Short mmCIF file of C-alpha atoms in Angstrom, two decimals:
data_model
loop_
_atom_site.label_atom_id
_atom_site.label_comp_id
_atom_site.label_asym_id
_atom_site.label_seq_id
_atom_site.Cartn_x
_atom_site.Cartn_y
_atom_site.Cartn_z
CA UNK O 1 -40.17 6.12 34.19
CA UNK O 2 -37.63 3.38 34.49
CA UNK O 3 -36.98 0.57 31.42
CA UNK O 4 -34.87 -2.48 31.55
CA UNK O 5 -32.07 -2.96 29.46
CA UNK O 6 -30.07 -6.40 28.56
CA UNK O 7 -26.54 -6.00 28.81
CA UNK O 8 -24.45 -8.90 27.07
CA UNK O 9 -21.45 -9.63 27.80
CA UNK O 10 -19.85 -8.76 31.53
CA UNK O 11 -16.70 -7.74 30.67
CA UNK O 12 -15.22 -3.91 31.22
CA UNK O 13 -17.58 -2.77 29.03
CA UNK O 14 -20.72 -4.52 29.82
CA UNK O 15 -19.94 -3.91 33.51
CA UNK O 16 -19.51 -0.21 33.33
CA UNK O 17 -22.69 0.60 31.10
CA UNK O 18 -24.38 -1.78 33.65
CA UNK O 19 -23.28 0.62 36.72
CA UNK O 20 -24.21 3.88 34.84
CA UNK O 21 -27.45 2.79 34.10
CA UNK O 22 -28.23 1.20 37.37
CA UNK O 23 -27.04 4.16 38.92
CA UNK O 24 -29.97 6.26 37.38
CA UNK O 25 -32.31 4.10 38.54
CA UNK O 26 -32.64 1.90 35.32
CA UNK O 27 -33.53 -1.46 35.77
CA UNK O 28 -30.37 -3.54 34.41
CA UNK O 29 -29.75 -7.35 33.57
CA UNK O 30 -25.97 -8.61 32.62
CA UNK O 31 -26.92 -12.19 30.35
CA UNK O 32 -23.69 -14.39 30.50
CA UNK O 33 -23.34 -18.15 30.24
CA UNK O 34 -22.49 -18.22 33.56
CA UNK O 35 -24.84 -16.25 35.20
CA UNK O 36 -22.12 -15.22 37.59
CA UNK O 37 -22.83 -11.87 39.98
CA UNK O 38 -20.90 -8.97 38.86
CA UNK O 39 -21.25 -7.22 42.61
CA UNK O 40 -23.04 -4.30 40.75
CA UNK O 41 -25.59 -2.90 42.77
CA UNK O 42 -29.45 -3.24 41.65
CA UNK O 43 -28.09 -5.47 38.59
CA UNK O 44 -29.93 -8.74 37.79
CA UNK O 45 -28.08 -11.53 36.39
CA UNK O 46 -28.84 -14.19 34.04
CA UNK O 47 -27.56 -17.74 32.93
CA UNK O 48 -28.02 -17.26 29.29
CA UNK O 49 -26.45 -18.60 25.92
CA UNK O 50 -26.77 -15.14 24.09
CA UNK O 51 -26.27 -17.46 20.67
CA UNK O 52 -29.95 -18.86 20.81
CA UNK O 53 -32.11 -16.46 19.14
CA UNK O 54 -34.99 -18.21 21.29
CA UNK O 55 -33.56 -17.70 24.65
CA UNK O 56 -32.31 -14.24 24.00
CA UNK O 57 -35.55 -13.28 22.96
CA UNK O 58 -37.13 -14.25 25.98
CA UNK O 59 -34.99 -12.44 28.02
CA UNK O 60 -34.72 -9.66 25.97
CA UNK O 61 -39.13 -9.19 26.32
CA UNK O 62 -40.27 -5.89 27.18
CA UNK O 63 -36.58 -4.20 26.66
CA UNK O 64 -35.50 -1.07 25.56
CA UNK O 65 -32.10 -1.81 25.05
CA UNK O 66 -30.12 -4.70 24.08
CA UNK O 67 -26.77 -4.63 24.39
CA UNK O 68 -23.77 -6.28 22.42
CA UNK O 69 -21.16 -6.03 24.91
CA UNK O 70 -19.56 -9.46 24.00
CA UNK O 71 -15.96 -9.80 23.06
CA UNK O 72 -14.94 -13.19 22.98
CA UNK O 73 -11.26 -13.30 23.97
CA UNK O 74 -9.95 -15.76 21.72
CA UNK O 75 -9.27 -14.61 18.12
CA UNK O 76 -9.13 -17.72 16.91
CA UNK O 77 -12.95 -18.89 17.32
CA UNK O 78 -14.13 -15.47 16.27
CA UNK O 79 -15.11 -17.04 12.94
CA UNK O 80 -16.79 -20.03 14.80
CA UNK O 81 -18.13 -17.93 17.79
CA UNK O 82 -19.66 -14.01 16.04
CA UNK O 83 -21.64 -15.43 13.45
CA UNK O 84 -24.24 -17.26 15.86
CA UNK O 85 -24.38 -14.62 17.94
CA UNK O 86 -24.44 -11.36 16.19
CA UNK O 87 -27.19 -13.35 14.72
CA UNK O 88 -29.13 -13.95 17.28
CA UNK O 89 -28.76 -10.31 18.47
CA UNK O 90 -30.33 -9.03 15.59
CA UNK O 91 -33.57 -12.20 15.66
CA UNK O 92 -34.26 -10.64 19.06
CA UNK O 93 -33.66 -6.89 18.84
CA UNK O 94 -36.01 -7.32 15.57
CA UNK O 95 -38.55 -9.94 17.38
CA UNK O 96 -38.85 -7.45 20.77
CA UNK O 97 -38.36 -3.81 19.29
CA UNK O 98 -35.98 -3.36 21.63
CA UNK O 99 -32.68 -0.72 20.65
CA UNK O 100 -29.64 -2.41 19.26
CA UNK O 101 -26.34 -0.58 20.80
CA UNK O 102 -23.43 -2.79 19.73
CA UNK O 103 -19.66 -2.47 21.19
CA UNK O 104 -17.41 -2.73 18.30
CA UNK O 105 -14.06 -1.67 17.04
CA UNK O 106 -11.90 -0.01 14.63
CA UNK O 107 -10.76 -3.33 12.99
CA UNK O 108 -13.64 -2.85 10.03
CA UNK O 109 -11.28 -0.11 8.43
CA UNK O 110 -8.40 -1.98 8.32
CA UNK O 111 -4.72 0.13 7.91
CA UNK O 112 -4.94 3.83 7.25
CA UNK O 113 -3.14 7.00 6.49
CA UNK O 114 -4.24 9.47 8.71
CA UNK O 115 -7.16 9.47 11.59
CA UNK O 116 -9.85 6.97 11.65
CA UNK O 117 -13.12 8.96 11.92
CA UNK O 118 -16.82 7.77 11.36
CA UNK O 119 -17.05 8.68 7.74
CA UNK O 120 -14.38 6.18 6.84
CA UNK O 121 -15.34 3.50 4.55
CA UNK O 122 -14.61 -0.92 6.47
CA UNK O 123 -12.31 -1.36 3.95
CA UNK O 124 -10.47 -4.41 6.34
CA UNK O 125 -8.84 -6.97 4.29
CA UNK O 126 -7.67 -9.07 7.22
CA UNK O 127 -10.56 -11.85 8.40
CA UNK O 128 -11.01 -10.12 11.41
CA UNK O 129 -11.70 -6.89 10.38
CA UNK O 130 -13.89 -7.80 7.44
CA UNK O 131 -16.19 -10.11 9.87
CA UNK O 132 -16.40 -7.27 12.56
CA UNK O 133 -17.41 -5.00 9.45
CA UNK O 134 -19.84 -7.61 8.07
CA UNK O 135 -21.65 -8.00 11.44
CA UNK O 136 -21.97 -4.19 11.42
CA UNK O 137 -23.57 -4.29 7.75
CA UNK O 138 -25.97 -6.44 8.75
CA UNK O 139 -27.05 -4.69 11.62
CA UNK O 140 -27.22 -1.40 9.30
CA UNK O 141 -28.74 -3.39 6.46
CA UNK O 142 -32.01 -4.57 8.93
CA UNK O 143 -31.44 -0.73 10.42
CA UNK O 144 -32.41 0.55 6.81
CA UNK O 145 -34.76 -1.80 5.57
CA UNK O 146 -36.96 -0.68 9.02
CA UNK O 147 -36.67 -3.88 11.06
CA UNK O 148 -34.96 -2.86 14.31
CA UNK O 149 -33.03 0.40 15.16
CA UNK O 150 -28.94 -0.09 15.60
CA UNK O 151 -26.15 1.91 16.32
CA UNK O 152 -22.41 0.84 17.41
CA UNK O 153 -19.43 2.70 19.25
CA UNK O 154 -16.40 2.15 17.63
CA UNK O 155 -13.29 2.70 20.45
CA UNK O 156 -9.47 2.75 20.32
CA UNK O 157 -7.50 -0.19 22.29
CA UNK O 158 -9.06 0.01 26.07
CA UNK O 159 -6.99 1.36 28.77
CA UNK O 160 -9.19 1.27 32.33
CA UNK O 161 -9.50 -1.29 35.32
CA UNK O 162 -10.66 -4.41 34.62
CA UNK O 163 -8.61 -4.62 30.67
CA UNK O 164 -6.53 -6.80 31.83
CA UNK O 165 -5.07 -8.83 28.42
CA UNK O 166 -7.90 -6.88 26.41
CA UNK O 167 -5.16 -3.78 26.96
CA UNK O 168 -1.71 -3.23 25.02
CA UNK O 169 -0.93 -1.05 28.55
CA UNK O 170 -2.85 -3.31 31.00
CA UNK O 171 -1.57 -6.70 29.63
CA UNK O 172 1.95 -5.62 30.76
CA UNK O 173 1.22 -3.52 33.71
CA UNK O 174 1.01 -5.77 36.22
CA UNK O 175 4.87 -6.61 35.84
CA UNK O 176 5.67 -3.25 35.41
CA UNK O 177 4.05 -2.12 38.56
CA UNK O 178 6.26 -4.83 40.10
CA UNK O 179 9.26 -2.99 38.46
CA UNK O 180 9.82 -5.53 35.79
CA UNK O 181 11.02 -4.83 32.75
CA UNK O 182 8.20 -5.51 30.00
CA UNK O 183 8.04 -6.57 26.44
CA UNK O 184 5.11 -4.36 23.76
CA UNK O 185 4.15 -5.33 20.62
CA UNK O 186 5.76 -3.18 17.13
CA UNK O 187 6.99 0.51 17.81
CA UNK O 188 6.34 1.80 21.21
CA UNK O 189 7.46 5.47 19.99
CA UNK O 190 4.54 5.91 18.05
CA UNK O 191 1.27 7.87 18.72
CA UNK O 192 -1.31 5.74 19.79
CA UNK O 193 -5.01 6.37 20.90
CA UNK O 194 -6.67 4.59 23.81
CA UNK O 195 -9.99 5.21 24.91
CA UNK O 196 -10.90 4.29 28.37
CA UNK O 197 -13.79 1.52 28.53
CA UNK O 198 -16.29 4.13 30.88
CA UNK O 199 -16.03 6.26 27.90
CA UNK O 200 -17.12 3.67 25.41
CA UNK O 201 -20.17 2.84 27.67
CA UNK O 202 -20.99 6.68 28.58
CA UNK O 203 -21.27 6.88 24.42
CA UNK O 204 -23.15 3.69 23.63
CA UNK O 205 -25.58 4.41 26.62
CA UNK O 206 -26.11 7.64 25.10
CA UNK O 207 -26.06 6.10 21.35
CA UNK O 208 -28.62 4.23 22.30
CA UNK O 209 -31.02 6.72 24.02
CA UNK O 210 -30.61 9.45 20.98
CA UNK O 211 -33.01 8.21 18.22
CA UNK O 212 -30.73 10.94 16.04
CA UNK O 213 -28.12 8.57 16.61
CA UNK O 214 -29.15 5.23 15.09
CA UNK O 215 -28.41 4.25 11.54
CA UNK O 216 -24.61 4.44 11.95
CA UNK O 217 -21.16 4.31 13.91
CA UNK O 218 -19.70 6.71 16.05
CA UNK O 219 -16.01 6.91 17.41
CA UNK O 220 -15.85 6.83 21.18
CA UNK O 221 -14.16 10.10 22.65
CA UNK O 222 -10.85 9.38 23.40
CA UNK O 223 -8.03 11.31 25.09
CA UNK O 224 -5.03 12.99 22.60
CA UNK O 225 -2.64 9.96 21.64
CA UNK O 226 0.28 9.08 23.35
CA UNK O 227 2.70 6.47 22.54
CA UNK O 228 2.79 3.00 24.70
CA UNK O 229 5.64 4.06 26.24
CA UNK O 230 4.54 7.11 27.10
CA UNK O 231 1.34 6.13 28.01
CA UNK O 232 2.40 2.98 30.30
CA UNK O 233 5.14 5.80 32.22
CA UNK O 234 2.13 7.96 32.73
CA UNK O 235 -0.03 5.19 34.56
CA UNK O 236 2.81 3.70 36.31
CA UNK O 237 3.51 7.56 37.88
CA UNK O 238 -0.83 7.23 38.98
CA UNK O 239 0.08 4.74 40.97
CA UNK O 240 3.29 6.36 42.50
CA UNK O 241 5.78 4.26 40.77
CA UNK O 242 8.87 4.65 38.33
CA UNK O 243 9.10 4.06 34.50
CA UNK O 244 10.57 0.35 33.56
CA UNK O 245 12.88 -0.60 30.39
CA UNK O 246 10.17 -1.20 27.67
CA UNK O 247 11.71 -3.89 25.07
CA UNK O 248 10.24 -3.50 21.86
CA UNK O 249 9.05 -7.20 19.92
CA UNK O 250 9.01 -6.18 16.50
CA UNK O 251 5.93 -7.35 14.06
CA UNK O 252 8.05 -9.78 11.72
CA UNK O 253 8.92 -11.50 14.91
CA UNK O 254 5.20 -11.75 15.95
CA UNK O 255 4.38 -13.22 12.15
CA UNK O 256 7.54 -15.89 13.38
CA UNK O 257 6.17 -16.84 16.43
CA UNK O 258 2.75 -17.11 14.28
CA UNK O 259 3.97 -19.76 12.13
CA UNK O 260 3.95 -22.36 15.47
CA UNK O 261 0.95 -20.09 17.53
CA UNK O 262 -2.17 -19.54 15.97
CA UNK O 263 -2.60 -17.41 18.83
CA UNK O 264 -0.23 -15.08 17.61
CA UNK O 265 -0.82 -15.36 14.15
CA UNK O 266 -3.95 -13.56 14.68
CA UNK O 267 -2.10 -10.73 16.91
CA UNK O 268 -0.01 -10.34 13.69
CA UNK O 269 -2.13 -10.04 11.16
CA UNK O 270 -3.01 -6.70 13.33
CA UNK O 271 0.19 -5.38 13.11
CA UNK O 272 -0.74 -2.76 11.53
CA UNK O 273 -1.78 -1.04 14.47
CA UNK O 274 1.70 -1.00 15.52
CA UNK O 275 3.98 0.00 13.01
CA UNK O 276 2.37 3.66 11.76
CA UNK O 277 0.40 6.39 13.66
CA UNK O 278 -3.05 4.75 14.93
CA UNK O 279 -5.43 7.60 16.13
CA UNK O 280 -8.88 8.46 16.22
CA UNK O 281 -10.68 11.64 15.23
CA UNK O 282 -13.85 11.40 17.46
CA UNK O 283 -14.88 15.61 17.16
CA UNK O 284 -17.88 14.68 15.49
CA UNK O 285 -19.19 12.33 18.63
CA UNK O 286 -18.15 15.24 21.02
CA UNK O 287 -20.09 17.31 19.22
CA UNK O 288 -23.11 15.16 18.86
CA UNK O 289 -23.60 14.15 22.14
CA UNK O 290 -21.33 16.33 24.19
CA UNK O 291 -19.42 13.77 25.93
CA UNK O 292 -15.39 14.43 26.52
CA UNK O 293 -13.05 12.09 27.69
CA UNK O 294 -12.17 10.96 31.12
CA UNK O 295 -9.23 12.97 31.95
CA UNK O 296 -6.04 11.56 31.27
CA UNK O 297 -5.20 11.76 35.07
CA UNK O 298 -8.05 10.02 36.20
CA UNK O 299 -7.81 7.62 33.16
CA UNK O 300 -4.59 6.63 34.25
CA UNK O 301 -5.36 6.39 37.93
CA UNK O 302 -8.12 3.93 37.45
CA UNK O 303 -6.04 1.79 35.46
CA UNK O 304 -3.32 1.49 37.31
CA UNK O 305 -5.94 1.09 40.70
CA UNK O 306 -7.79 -1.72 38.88
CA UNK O 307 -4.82 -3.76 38.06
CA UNK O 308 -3.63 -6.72 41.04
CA UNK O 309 -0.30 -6.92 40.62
#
């Protein structure tokens, strides 16, 4: 028998877990402030402000699922803008029984030495990864104390259509499919995973069905690492066209900018990602669930198909 299940948030993510459930016959609603119509076939879609607890809840009535596919876009409200709404999440996941399956990140374990897997302690120090790790403690905290069920999908930087500035590759590809030369943040000779956003929803619509699966994170499968060079070439060649000069703009030089653009300021304090190895180990999720990664091929011919440039 069909359930419905509230998808927040309609960006790649929410979209994509919207279309695979719809497409086994689940009944699906997208909440956004807007309301506005994704296109998806046999998805509902609601005006909603996902920050009051009351509203949610009403929506969120007779639900098996509600999902936190938010990411608001602008790092420099995330302090303003998460609190509320994780918040409210959690008021109506508890107040409705329904599942919790939240989208997150690997910000909460801030720099590392070697491959970020699920067993890693969010040991962030910068204020973005410690909220995105504090948001996930409370979830895990109400988890344990027997007040709602959670689990979140932790994925590498997306690559896949509809990125778009969400994407180290897909920010710039639009002038490199034009044959412009393009500018990437830190080293671009460095290995580097991305994880393709159908993945992430294939796990967190599978998180969220396997009651063995609540209780904690799990690293989305993602394909072997490739540096942004490398993996930029490799879309550009999907989509029939040829590599472009790739100039590099080094992290001190982000931190400059910084100083004037808050904007940027935030970028920098991820810098991180950019200047060492940054790659998931995600064998434990494979296992689990049995889900592999989009192939590389495909991965890259979707992005480069879902870019207008």
């Amino acid at each position: 028998m069909s359930q419905h299940h509230l998808v927040i948030g309609a960006g790649p993510v929410g979209r994509h877990v919207a279309a695979l459930l719809a497409d086994r016959g689940e009944h699906v609603t997208i909440g956004t402030r807007s309301g506005r119509d994704t296109g998806l076939p046999g998805v509902r879609h609601v005006a909603l402000d996902a920050s009051d607890a009351d509203a949610l809840t009403r929506a969120a009535t007779d639900t098996a699922v509600l999902y936190n596919c938010a990411n608001p876009g602008d790092y420099t409200q995330w302090e303003r803008t998460w609190p509320p709404l994780a918040a409210a999440l959690l008021t109506a996941a508890e107040r409705t029984g329904a599942v919790y399956a939240i989208t997150g990140n690997l910000y909460p374990y801030g720099p590392v030495d070697g491959p970020m897997h699920a067993g890693l302690p969010d040991a962030a120090t910068d204020h973005k990864g410690v909220l995105r790790a504090r948001l996930w403690a409370d979830a895990l905290a109400a988890h344990r104390a027997g007040r709602l069920r959670a689990v979140e999908v932790r994925g590498s930087d997306y690559v896949g259509p509809g990125t778009g500035e969400n994407g180290h590759v897909t920010r710039v590809l639009p002038a490199a499919l034009r044959g412009k030369a393009v500018t990437m943040i830190g080293r671009t000779d460095l290995p580097h995973s991305f994880t393709d956003v159908l993945d992430v929803a294939r796990t967190i619509v599978a998180a969220a069905a396997d009651a063995t699966a609540h209780g904690r994170t799990w690293i989305v499968p993602s394909n072997p690492p490739r540096s942004q060079r490398q993996a930029l070439t490799e879309v550009l060649a999907a989509a029939g066209r040829p590599p472009v000069p790739v100039r590099r703009l080094p992290v001190p030089a982000v931190r400059a900018v910084g100083l004037v653009s808050p904007m940027m300021r935030e970028v920098a304090e991820m810098g991180y990602q950019w200047t060492a190895p940054y790659v998931v180990d995600d064998d434990e999720t494979r296992c689990h669930f049995g889900i592999e990664p989009t192939p590389w091929d495909e991965v890259c011919r979707r992005t480069a198909d879902g870019v207008d440039a």
